[in-house]
Tab-separated table of C-alpha atoms and ligand atoms in Angstrom:
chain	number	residue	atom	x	y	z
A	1	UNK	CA	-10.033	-72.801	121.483
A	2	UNK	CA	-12.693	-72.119	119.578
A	3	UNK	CA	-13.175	-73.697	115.919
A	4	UNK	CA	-12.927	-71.559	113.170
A	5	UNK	CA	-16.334	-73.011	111.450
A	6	UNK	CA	-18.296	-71.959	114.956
A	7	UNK	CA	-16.289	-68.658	114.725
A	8	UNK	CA	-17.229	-67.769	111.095
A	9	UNK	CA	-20.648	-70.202	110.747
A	10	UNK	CA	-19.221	-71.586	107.549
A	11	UNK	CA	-19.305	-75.536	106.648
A	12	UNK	CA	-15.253	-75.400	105.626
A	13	UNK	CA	-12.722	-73.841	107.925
A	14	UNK	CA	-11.452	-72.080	104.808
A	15	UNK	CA	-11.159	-68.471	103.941
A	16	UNK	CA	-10.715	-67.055	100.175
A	17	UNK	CA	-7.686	-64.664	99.759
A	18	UNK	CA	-8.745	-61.180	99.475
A	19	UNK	CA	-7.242	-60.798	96.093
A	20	UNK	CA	-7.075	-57.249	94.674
A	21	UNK	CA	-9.193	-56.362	91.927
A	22	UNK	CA	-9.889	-60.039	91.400
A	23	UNK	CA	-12.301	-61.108	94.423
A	24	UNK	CA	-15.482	-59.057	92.949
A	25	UNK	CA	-18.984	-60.101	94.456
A	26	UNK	CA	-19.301	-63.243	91.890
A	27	UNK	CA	-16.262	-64.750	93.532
A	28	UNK	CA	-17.171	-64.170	97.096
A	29	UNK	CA	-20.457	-65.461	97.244
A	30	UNK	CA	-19.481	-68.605	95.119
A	31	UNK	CA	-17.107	-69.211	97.948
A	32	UNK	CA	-19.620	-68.753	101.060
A	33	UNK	CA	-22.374	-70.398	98.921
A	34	UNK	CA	-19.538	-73.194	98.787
A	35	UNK	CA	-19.093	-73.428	102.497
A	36	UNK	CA	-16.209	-71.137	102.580
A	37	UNK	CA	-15.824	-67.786	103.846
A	38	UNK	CA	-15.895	-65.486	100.890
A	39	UNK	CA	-13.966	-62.240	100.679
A	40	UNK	CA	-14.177	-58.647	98.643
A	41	UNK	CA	-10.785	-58.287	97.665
A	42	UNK	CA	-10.887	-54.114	98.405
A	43	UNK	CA	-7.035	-53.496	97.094
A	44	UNK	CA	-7.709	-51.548	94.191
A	45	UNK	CA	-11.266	-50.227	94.409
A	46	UNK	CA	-12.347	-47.193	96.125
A	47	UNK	CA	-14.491	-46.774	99.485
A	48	UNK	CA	-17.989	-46.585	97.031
A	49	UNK	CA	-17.033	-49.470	94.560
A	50	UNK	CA	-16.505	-51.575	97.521
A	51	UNK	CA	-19.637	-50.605	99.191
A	52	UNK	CA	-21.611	-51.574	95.907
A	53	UNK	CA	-19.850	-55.558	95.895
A	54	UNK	CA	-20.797	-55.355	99.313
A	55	UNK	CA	-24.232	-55.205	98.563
A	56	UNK	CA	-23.672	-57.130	95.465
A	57	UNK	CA	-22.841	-60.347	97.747
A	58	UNK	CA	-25.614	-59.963	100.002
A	59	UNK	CA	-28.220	-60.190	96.749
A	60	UNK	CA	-26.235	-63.705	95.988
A	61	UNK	CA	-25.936	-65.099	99.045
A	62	UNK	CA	-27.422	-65.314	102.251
A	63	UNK	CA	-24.216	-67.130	104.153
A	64	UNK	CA	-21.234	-64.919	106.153
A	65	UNK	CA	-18.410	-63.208	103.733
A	66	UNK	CA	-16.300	-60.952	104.806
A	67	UNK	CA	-14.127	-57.763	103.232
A	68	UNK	CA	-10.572	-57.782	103.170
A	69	UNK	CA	-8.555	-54.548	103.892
A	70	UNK	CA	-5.134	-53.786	102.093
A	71	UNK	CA	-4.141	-51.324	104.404
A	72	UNK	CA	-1.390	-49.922	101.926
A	73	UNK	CA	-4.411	-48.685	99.654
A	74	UNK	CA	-5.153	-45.156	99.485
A	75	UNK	CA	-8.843	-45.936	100.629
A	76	UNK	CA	-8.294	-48.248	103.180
A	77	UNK	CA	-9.009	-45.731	105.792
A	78	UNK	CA	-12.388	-44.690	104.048
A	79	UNK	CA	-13.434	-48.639	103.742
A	80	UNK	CA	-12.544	-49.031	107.636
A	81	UNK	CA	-15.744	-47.400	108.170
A	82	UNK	CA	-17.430	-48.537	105.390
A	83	UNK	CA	-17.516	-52.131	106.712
A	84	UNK	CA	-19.121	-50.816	109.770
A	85	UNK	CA	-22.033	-48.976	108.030
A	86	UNK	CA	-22.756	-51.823	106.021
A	87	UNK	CA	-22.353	-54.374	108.663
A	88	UNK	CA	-19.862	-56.568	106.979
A	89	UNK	CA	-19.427	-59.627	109.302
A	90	UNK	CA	-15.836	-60.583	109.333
A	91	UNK	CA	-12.813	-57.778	108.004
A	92	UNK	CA	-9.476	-59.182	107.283
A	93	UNK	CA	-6.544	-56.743	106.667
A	94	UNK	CA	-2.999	-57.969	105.106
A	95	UNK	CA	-0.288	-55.471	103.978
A	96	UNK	CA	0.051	-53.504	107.568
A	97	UNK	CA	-0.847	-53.490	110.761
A	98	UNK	CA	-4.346	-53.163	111.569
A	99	UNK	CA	-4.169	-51.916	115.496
A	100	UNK	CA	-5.733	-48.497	115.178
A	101	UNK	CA	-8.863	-49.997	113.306
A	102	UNK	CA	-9.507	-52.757	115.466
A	103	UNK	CA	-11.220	-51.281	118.324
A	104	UNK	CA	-14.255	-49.513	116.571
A	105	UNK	CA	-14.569	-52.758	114.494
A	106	UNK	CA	-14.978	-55.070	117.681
A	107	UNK	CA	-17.560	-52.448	119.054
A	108	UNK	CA	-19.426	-52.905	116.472
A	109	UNK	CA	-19.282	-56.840	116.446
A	110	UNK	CA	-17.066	-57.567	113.094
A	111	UNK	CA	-15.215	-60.391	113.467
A	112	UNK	CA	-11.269	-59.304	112.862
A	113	UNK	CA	-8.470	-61.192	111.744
A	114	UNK	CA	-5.737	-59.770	110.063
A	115	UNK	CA	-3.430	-61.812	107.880
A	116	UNK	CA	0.166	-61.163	109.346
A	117	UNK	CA	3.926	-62.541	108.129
A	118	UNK	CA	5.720	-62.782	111.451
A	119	UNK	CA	5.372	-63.987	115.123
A	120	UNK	CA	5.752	-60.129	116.399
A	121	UNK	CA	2.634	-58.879	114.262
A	122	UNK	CA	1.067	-62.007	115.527
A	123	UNK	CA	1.358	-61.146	119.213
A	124	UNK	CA	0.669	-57.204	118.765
A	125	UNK	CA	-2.663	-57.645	116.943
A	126	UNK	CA	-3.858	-60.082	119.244
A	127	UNK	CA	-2.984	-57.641	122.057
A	128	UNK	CA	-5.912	-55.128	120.054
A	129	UNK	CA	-8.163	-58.056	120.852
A	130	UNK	CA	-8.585	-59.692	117.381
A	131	UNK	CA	-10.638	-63.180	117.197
A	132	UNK	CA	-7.944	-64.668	114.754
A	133	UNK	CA	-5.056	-64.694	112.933
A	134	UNK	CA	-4.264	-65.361	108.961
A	135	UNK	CA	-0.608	-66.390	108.920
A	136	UNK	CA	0.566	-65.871	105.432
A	137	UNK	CA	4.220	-67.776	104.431
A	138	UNK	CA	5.724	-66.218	101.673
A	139	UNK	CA	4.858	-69.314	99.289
A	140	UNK	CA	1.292	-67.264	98.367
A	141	UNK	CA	1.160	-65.131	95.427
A	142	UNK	CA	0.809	-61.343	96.025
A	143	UNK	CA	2.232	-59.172	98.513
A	144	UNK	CA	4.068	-61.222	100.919
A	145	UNK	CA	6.151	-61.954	103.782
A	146	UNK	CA	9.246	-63.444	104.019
A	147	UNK	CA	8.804	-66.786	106.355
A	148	UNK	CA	7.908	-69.840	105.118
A	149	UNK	CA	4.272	-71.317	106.371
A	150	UNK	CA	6.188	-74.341	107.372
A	151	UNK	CA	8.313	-72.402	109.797
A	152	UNK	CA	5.744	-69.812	110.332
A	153	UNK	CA	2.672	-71.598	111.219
A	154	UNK	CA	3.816	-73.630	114.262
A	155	UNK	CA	5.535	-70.610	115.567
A	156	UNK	CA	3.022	-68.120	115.646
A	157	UNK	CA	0.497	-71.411	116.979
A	158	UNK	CA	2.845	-71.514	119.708
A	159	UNK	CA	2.822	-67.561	120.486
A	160	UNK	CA	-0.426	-66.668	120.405
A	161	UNK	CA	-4.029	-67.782	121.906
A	162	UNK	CA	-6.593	-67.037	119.317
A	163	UNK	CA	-6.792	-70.064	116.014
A	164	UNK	CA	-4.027	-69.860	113.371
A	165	UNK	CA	-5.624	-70.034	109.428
A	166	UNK	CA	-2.862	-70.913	107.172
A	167	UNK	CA	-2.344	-69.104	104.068
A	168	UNK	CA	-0.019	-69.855	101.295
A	169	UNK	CA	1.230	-72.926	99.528
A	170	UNK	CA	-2.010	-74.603	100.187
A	171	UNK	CA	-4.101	-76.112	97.773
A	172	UNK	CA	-5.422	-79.757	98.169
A	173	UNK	CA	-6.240	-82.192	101.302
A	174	UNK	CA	-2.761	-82.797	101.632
A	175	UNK	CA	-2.240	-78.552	102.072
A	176	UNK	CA	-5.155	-78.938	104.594
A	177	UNK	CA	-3.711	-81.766	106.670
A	178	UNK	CA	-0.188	-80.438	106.874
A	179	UNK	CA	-1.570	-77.066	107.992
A	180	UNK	CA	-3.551	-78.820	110.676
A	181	UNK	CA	-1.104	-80.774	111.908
A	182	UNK	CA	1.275	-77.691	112.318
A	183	UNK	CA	-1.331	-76.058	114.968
A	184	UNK	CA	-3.744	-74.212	112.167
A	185	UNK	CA	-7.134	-74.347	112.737
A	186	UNK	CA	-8.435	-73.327	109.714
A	187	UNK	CA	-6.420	-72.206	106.021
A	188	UNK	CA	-6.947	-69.317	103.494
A	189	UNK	CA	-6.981	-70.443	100.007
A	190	UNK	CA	-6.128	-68.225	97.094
A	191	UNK	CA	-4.625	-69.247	93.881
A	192	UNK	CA	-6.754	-72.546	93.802
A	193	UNK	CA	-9.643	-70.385	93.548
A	194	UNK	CA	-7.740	-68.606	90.574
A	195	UNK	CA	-8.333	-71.470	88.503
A	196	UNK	CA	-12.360	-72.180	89.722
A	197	UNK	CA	-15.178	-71.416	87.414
A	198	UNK	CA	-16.833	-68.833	88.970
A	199	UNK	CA	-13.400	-66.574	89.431
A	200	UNK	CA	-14.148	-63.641	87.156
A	201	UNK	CA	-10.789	-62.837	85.516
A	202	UNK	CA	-9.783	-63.684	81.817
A	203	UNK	CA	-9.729	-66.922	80.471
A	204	UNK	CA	-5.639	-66.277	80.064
A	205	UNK	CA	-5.293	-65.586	83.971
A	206	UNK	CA	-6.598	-69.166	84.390
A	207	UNK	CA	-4.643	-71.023	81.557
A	208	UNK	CA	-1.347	-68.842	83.082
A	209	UNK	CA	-2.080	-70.893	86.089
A	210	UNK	CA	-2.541	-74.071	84.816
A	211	UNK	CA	0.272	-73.882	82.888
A	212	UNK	CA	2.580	-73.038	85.414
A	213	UNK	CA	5.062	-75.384	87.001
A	214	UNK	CA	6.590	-75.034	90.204
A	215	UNK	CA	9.353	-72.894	89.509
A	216	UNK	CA	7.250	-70.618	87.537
A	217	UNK	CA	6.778	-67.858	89.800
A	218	UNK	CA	9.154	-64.822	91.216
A	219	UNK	CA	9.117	-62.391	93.794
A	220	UNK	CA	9.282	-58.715	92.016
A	221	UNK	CA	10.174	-55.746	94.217
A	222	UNK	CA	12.064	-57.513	96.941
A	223	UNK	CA	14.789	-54.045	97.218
A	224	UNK	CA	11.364	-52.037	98.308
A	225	UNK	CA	9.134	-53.174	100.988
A	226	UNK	CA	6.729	-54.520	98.959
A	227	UNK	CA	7.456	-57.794	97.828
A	228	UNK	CA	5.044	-59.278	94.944
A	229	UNK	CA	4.859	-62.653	93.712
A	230	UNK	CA	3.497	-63.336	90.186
A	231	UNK	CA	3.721	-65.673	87.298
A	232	UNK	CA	7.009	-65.021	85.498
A	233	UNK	CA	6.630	-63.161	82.031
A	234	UNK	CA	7.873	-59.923	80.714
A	235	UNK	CA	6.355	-57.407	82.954
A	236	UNK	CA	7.749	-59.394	85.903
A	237	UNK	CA	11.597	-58.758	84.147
A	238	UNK	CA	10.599	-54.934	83.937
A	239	UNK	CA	9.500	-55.126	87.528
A	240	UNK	CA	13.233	-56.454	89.218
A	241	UNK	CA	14.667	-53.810	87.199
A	242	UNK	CA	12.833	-51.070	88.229
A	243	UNK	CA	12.928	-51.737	92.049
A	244	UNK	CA	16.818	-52.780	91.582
A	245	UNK	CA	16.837	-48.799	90.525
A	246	UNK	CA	15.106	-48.213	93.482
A	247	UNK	CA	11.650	-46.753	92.076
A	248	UNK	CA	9.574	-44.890	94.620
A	249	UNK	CA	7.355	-47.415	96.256
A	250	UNK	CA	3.840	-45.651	94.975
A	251	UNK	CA	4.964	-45.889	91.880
A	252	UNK	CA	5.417	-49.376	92.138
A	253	UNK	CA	2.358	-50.101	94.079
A	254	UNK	CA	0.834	-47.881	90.946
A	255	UNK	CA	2.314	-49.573	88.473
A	256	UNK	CA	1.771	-53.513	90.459
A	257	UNK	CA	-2.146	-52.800	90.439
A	258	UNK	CA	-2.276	-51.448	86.738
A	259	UNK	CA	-0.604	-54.224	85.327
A	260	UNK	CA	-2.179	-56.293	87.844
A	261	UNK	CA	-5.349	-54.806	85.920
A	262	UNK	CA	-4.195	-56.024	82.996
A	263	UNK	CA	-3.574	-59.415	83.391
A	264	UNK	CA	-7.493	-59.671	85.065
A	265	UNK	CA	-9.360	-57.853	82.596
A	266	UNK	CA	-7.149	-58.131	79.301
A	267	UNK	CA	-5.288	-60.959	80.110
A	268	UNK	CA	-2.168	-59.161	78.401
A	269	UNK	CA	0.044	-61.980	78.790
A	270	UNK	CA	3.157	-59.691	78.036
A	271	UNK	CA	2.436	-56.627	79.900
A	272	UNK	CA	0.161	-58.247	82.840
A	273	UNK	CA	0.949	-58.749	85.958
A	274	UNK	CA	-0.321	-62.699	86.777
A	275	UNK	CA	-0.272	-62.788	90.571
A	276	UNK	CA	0.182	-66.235	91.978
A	277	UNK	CA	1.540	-68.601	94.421
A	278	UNK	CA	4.466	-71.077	94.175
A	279	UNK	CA	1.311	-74.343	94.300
A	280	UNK	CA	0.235	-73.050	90.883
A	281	UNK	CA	2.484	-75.992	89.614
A	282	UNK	CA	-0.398	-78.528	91.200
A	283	UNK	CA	-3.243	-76.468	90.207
A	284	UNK	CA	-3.872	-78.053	86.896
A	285	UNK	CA	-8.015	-78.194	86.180
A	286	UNK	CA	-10.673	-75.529	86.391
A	287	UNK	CA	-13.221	-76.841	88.905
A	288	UNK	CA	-16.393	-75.180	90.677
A	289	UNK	CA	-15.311	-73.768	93.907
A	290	UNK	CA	-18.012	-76.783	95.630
A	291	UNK	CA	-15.299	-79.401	94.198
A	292	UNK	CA	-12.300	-77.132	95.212
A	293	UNK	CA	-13.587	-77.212	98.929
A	294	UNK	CA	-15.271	-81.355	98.547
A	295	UNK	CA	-11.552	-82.601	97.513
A	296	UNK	CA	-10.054	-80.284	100.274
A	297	UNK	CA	-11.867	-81.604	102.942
A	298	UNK	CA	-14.192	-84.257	102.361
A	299	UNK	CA	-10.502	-85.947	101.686
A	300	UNK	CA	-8.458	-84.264	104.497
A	301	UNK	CA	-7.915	-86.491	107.933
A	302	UNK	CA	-7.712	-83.483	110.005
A	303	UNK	CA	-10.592	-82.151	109.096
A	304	UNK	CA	-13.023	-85.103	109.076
A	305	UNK	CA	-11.578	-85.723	112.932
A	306	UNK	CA	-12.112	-82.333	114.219
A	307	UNK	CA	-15.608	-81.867	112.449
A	308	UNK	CA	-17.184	-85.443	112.469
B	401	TUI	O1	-1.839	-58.363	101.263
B	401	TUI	C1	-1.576	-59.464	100.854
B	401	TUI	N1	-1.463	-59.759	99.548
B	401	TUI	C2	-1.629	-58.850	98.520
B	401	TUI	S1	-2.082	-57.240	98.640
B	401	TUI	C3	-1.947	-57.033	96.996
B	401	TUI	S2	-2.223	-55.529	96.185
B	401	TUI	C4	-0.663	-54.809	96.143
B	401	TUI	N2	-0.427	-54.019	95.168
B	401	TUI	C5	0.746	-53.416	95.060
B	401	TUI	C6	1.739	-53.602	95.954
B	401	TUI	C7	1.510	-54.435	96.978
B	401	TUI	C8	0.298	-55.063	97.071
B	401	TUI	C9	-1.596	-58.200	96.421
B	401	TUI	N3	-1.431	-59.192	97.278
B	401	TUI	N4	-1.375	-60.501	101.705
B	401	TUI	C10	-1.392	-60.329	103.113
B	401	TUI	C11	-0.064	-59.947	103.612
B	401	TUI	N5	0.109	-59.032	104.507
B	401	TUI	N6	1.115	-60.432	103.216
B	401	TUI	C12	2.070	-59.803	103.954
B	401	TUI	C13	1.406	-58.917	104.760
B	401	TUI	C14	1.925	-57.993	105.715
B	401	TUI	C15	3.162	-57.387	105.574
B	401	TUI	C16	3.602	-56.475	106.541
B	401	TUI	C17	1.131	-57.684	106.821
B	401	TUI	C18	1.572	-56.801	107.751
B	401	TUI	C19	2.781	-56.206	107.609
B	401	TUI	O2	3.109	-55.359	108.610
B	401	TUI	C20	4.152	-54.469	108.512
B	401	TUI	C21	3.995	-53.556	109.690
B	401	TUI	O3	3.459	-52.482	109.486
B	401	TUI	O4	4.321	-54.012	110.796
């Protein structure tokens, strides 16, 4: 199978999370420039904003980045094409399924791999031909699934034949290793990256994170279908009572990406919404994303074998 570094043509086999309204240009190139594969976080922006960080990246760096597609955005169809006009290397997708997309992206040589929270959505999108798979336990901060990436990993390694990247709970050699040694290939990285330097959201975002412990975080809107991790605070309280009510879900998803908003750009600790995953508890120093990915992997076993 083939390794996820030849695949992508980064140093790491690491991918940043595609985190809405967070993963600007700045972000994105610091993490291809790092050896990673960076990612424009579209959730949130429309088809011309994304275009313009897009461009943005390929001024600051001259390595492979990708854009990732929340398919549960209004846009998302409008920034399917986009990607192709601009000749974005690699799309990811998370929040759907990404099998009507996949064929016109593959003609025009992206590389496609969808992040996916079950061994069925696993199997279907590599049936539409995609080159890998993000499998995303329910650990990560954000929308999310409801497996575990300890169950989930070795199950979906098991089911399908293109490389497993595991997303979610992961955040030091130890993250890497484990993931390796349950059939991944590669992982996806996201609120590590929270906490790096070059992450442009406010300087209470960051402290949120380091802060945290490991029970710090809860999953708002489990009643709907979509299921949000973040930080705990008192916009998270409001949250569980409004989907308990059973809110319409766009006026959730409206409501997750404006306070979501706020918490990036404010850093309104009270009325933000601090998306984050349950290893925010061992995320405890800001760091440039170079030393993120040197005490990932310069450290991890797995790695140093399979790329000596
Ligand atoms: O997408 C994410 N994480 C996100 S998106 C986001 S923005 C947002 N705003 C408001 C409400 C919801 C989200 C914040 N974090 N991760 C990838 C991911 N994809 N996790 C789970 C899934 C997923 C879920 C269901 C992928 C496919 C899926 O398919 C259902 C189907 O159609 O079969």
């Amino acid at each position: 199978m083939r390794d996820i570094t030849e695949l992508l043509n980064t140093k790491y086999p690491v991918i940043q999370g595609g985190m809405a309204n967070i993963a600007d240009h700045r972000l994105a190139s610091a993490v291809s420039n790092a050896g990673g594969l960076g990612l424009i976080g579209s959730g949130g922006w429309d088809m011309e904003r994304v275009r313009e960080e897009v461009r943005k990246t390929r001024e600051r760096t001259d390595k492979p980045f990708g854009v990732n597609i929340m398919l549960m955005s209004p846009h998302a169809e409008d920034i399917t094409d986009m990607v192709i006009e601009e000749k974005v290397p690699v799309v990811t997708t998370g929040a759907g399924n990404p099998g009507p997309h996949v064929k016109k992206w593959k003609e025009a040589g992206i590389i496609v791999i969808p992040v996916v929270p079950s061994v069925a959505l696993a199997k279907r999108v590599v049936r539409y031909g995609v080159d890998a798979v993000v499998v995303e336990g329910t650990e990560a901060g954000g929308h999310i699934g409801e497996l575990s990436t300890f169950a989930l990993v070795p199950q979906v390694a098991d089911a399908v034949d293109v490389p497993v990247i595991a997303a979610g709970g992961i955040a030091d050699h130890r993250g890497v290793d484990a993931a390796f040694a349950l059939g991944a290939k590669g992982v996806q990285v996201g609120t590590v990256l929270l906490a790096s330097k070059e992450c442009p959201i406010h300087e209470n975002y960051k402290q949120k994170v380091l802060k945290a412990k490991d029970t710090d975080t809860i999953v708002t809107g489990r009643e709907t279908k979509a299921p949000v991790r973040v930080l705990k605070n008192k916009m998270a309280k409001k949250y569980l009572e409004l989907s308990r009510r059973g809110v319409d879900l766009m006026e959730l998803e409206r409501l997750t990406l404006g306070s979501l908003w706020k918490a990036v750009c404010d850093g309104d600790l009270d009325e933000g919404s601090f998306m984050a995953g349950q290893i925010s508890g061992l995320v405890t120093s800001i760091r440039s994303v170079e030393e993120i990915f040197q005490d990932m992997f310069e450290n991890s076993r797995a790695y140093k074998e399979t790329h000596p």
